[in-house]
Short mmCIF file of C-alpha atoms and ligand atoms in Angstrom, two decimals:
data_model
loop_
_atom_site.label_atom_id
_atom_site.label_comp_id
_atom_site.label_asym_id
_atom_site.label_seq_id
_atom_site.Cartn_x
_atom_site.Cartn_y
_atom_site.Cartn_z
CA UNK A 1 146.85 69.78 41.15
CA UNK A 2 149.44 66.74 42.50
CA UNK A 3 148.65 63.63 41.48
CA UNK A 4 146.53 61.84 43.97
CA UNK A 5 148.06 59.49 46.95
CA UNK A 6 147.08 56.04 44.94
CA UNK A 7 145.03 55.46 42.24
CA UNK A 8 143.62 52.28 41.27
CA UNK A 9 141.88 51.70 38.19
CA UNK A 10 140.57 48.69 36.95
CA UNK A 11 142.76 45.74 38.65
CA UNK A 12 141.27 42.53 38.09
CA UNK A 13 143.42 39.43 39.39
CA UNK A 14 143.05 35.71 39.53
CA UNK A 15 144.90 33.58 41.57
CA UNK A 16 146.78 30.72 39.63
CA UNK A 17 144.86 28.25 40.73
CA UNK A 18 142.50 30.01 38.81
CA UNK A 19 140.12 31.73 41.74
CA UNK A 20 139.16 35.37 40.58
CA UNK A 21 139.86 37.73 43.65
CA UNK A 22 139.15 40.97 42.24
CA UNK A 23 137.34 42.14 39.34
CA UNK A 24 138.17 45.83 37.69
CA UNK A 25 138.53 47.79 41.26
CA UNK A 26 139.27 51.24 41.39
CA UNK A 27 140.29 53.42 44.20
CA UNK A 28 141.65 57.09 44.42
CA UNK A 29 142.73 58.05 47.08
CA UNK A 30 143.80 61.70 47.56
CA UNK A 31 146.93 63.46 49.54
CA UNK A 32 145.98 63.22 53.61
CA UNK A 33 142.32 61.38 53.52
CA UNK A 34 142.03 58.31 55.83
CA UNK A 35 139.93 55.85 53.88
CA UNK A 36 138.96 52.31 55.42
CA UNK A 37 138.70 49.39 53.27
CA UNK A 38 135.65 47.32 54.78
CA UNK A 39 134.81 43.77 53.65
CA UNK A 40 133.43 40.77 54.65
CA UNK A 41 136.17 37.60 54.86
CA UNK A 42 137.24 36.65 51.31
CA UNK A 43 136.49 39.97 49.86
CA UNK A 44 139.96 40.47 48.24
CA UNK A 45 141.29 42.89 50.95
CA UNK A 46 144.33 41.42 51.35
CA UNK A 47 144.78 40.46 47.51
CA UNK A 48 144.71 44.05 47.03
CA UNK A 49 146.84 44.99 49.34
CA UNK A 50 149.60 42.77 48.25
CA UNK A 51 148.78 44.50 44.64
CA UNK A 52 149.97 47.96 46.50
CA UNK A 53 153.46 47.13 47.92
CA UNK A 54 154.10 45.24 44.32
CA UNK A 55 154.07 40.80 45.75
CA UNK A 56 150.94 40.57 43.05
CA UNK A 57 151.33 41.85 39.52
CA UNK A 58 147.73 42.94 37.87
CA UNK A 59 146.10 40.85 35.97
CA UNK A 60 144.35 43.50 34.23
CA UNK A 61 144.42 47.23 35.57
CA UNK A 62 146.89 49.88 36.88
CA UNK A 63 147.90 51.11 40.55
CA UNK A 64 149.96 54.38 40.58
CA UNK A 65 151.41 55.61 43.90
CA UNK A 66 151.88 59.18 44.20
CA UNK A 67 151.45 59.44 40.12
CA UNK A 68 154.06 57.12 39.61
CA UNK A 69 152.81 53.47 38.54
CA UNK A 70 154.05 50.71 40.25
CA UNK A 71 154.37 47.82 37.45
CA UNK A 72 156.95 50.26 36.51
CA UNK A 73 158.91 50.57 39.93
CA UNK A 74 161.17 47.75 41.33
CA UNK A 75 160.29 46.50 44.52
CA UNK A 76 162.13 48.25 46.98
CA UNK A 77 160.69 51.93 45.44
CA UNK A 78 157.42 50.48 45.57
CA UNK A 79 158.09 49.16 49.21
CA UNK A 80 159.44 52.57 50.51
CA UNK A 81 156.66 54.73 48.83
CA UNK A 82 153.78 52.46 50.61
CA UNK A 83 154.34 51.63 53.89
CA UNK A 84 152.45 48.53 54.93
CA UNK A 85 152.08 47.89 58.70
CA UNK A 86 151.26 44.22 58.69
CA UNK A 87 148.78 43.15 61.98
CA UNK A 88 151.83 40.89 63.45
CA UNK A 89 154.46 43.46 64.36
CA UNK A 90 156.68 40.72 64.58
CA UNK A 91 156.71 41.07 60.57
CA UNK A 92 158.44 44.02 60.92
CA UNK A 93 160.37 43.72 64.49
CA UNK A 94 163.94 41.74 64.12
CA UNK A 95 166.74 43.90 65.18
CA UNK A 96 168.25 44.17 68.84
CA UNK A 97 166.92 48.00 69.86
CA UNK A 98 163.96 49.91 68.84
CA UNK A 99 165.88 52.41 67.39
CA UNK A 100 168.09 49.96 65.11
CA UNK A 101 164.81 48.37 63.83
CA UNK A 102 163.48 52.38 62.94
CA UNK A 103 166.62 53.11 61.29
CA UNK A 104 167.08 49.44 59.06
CA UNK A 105 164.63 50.85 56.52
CA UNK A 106 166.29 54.32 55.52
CA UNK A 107 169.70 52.86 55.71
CA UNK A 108 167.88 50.02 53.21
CA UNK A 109 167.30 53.00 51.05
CA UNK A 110 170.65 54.60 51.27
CA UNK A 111 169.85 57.44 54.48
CA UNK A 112 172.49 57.46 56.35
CA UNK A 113 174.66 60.00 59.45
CA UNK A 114 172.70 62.77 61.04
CA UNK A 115 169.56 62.28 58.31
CA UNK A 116 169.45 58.61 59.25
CA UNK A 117 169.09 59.89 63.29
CA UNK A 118 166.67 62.54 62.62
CA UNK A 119 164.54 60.06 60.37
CA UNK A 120 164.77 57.76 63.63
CA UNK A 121 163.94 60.24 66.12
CA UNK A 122 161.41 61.82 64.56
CA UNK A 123 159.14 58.31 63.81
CA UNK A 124 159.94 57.59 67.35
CA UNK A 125 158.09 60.85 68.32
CA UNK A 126 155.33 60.63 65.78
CA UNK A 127 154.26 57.40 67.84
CA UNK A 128 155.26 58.86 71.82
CA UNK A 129 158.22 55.77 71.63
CA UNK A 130 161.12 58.29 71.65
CA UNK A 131 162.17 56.95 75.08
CA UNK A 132 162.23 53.82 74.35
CA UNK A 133 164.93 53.61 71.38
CA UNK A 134 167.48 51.57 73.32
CA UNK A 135 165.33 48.82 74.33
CA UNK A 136 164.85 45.43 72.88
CA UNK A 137 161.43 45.45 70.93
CA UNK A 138 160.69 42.07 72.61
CA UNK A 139 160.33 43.86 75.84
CA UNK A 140 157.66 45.85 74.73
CA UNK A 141 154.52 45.39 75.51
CA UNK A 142 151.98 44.53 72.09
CA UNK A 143 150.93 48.21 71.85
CA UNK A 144 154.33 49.34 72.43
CA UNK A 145 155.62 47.04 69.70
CA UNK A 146 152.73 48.31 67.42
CA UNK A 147 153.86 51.43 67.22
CA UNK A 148 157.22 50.87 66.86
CA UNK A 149 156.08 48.70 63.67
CA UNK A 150 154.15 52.14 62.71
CA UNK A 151 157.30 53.91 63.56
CA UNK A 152 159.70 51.55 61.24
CA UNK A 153 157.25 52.64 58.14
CA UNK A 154 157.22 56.24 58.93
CA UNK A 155 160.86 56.56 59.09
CA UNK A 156 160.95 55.81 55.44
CA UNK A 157 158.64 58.40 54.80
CA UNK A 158 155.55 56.78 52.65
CA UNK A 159 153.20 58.44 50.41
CA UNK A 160 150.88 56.16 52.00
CA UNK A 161 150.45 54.21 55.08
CA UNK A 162 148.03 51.07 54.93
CA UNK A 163 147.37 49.35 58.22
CA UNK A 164 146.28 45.92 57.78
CA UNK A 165 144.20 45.35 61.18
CA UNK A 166 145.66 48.10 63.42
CA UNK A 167 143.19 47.29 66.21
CA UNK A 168 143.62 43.69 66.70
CA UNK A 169 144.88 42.38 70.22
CA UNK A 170 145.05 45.82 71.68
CA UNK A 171 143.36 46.41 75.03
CA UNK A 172 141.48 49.65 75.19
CA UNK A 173 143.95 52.02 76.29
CA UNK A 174 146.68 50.38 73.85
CA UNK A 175 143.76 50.96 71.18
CA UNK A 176 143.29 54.80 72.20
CA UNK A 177 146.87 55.55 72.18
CA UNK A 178 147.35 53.94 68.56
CA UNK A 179 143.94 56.09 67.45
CA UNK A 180 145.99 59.17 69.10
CA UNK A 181 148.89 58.92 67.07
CA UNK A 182 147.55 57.80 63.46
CA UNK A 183 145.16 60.62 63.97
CA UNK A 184 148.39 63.13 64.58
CA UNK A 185 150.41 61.76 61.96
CA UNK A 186 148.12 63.86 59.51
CA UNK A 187 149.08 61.42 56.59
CA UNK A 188 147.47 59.74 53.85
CA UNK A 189 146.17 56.21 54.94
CA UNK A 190 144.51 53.02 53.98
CA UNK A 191 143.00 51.17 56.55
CA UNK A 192 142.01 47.33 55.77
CA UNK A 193 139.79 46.71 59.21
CA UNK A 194 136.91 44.33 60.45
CA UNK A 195 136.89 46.62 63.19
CA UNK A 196 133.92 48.85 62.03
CA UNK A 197 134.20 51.45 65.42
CA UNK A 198 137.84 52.11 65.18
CA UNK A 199 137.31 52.98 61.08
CA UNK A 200 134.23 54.98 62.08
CA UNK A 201 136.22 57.00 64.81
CA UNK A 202 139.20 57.43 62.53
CA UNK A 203 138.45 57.98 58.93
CA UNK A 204 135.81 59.67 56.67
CA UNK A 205 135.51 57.77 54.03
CA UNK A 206 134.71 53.82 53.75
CA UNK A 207 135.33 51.73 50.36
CA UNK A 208 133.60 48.79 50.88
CA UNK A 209 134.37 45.27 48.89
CA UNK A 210 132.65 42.65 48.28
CA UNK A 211 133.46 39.25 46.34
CA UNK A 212 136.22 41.13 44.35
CA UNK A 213 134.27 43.87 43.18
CA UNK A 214 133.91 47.52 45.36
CA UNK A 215 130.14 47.45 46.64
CA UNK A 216 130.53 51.00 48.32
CA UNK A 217 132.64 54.29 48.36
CA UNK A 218 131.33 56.99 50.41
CA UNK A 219 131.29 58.87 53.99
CA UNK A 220 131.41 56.17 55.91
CA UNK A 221 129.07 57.54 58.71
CA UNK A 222 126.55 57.08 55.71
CA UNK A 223 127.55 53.75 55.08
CA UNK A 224 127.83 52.05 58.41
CA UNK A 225 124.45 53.69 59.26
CA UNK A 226 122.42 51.59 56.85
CA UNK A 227 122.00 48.45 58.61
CA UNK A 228 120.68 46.68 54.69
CA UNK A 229 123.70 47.21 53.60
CA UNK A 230 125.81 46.16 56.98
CA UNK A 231 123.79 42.72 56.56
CA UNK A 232 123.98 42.43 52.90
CA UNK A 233 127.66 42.62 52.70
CA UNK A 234 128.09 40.86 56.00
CA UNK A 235 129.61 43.72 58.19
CA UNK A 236 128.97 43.82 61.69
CA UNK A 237 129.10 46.80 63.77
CA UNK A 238 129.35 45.97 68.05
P1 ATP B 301 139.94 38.39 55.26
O1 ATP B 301 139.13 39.54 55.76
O2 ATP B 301 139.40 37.07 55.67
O3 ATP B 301 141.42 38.54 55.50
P2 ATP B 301 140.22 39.34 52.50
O4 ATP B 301 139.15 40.33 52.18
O5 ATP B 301 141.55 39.87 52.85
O6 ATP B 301 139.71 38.35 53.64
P3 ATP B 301 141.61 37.83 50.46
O7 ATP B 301 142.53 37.15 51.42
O8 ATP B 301 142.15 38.88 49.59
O9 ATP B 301 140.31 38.36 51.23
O10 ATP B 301 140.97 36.67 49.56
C1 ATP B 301 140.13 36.96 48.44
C2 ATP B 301 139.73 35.65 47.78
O11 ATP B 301 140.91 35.07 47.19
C3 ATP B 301 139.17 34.62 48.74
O12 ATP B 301 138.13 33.92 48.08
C4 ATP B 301 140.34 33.69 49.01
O13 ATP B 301 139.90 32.40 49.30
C5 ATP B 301 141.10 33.75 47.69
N1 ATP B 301 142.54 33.55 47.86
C6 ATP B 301 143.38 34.19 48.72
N2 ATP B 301 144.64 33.75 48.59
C7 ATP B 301 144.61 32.79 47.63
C8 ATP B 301 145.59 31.94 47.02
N3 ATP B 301 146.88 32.01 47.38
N4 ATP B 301 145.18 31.09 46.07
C9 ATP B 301 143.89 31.01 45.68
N5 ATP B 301 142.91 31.80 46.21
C10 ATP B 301 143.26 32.67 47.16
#
């Protein structure tokens, strides 16, 4: 059996002023599921995403990406094995074309020729933005750009894609298109989201945290159905 997607066991963390963010979380996430991580604000969603892509060192704890722990990697292997699309895509959006911003990842990690244009043109087809490689990413519109921020991720080929907010700012049809292709991508994902319908319509399984510790782990059509524990743990559904 491989060795699942990300595996989280035990990571406790305190801030240095002190604050404890998360207490002894663990998460395993296996090869292809779509899991949302739910929490009210404060819960220590971010904290443990910036535990994933290696800008937080655990406290106390492991995470392992693809098998392979990550206090052991250096930061640009952890960065190109988990792919984190940050909610601004001007994070991730600097160059002068679309396709120069795709390919400044790969190249980072030593892709280069004919690999480097196939990696390019095929993350610009995973998100429907082939035609627009020679285009400045400023003249896109904010779906546009989202997925091109999707697209610079993908071209470096993850083990695992975590979204931090896909949702936010998009009007509904940018929304459906960005559903569309995250649900074609057919890869293993971690979606932090407030947005409880767009988690609901694209993955199956919810972990739910709460004041540093995970409240919930299930089905998340189980989860977001018991309006307790939506109101205990402060999660709102439209
Ligand atoms: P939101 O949904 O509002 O983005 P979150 O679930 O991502 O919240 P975190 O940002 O991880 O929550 O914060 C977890 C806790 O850690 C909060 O109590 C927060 O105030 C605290 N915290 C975050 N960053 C720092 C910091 N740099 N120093 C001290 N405490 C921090």
């Amino acid at each position: 059996m491989s060795a699942p997607s990300l595996e989280v066991t035990g990571l406790a963390y305190a801030y240095p002023d002190g604050h404890q963010a998360l207490y002894g979380v663990d998460l395993r996430i296996s090869r292809g599921e779509r899991v949302a991580l739910l929490g009210p604000n404060g819960a220590g969603k971010t904290t443990l995403v910036l535990h994933l892509n290696g800008v937080h060192r655990a406290g106390a704890g492991h995470v392992a990406v693809g098998g392979l722990p990550v206090e052991k990697r250096n930061l640009q292997e952890i960065r190109r094995r988990v792919g984190v699309v940050f909610q601004d895509p001007d994070d991730q959006l600097f160059m002068p074309t679309v396709a120069d911003d795709v390919a400044f990842g790969p190249a980072n990690f030593g892709v280069t020729g004919p690999a480097l244009d196939s990696r390019v043109r095929g993350a610009l087809d995973a998100v429907g933005m082939a035609e627009h490689a020679d285009r400045s990413p400023m003249h896109l519109s904010g779906g546009q750009r989202r997925r091109v921020a999707l697209a610079t991720v993908l071209a470096c080929d993850p083990e695992i894609l975590v979204l931090d907010e896909p949702s936010s700012n998009l009007d509904p049809v940018a929304r459906r298109e960005l559903a569309e292709v995250l649900v074609g991508l057919d890869r293993t994902m971690l979606m932090v989201t407030h947005d409880l319908p767009y988690a609901l319509q694209l993955c199956d399984r919810a972990v739910v945290l709460d004041a540093g510790v995970v409240v919930a782990d299930g089905p998340i059509r189980e989860l977001l159905a018991d309006d307790e524990f939506l109101r205990r743990h402060r999660l709102e559904l439209p």
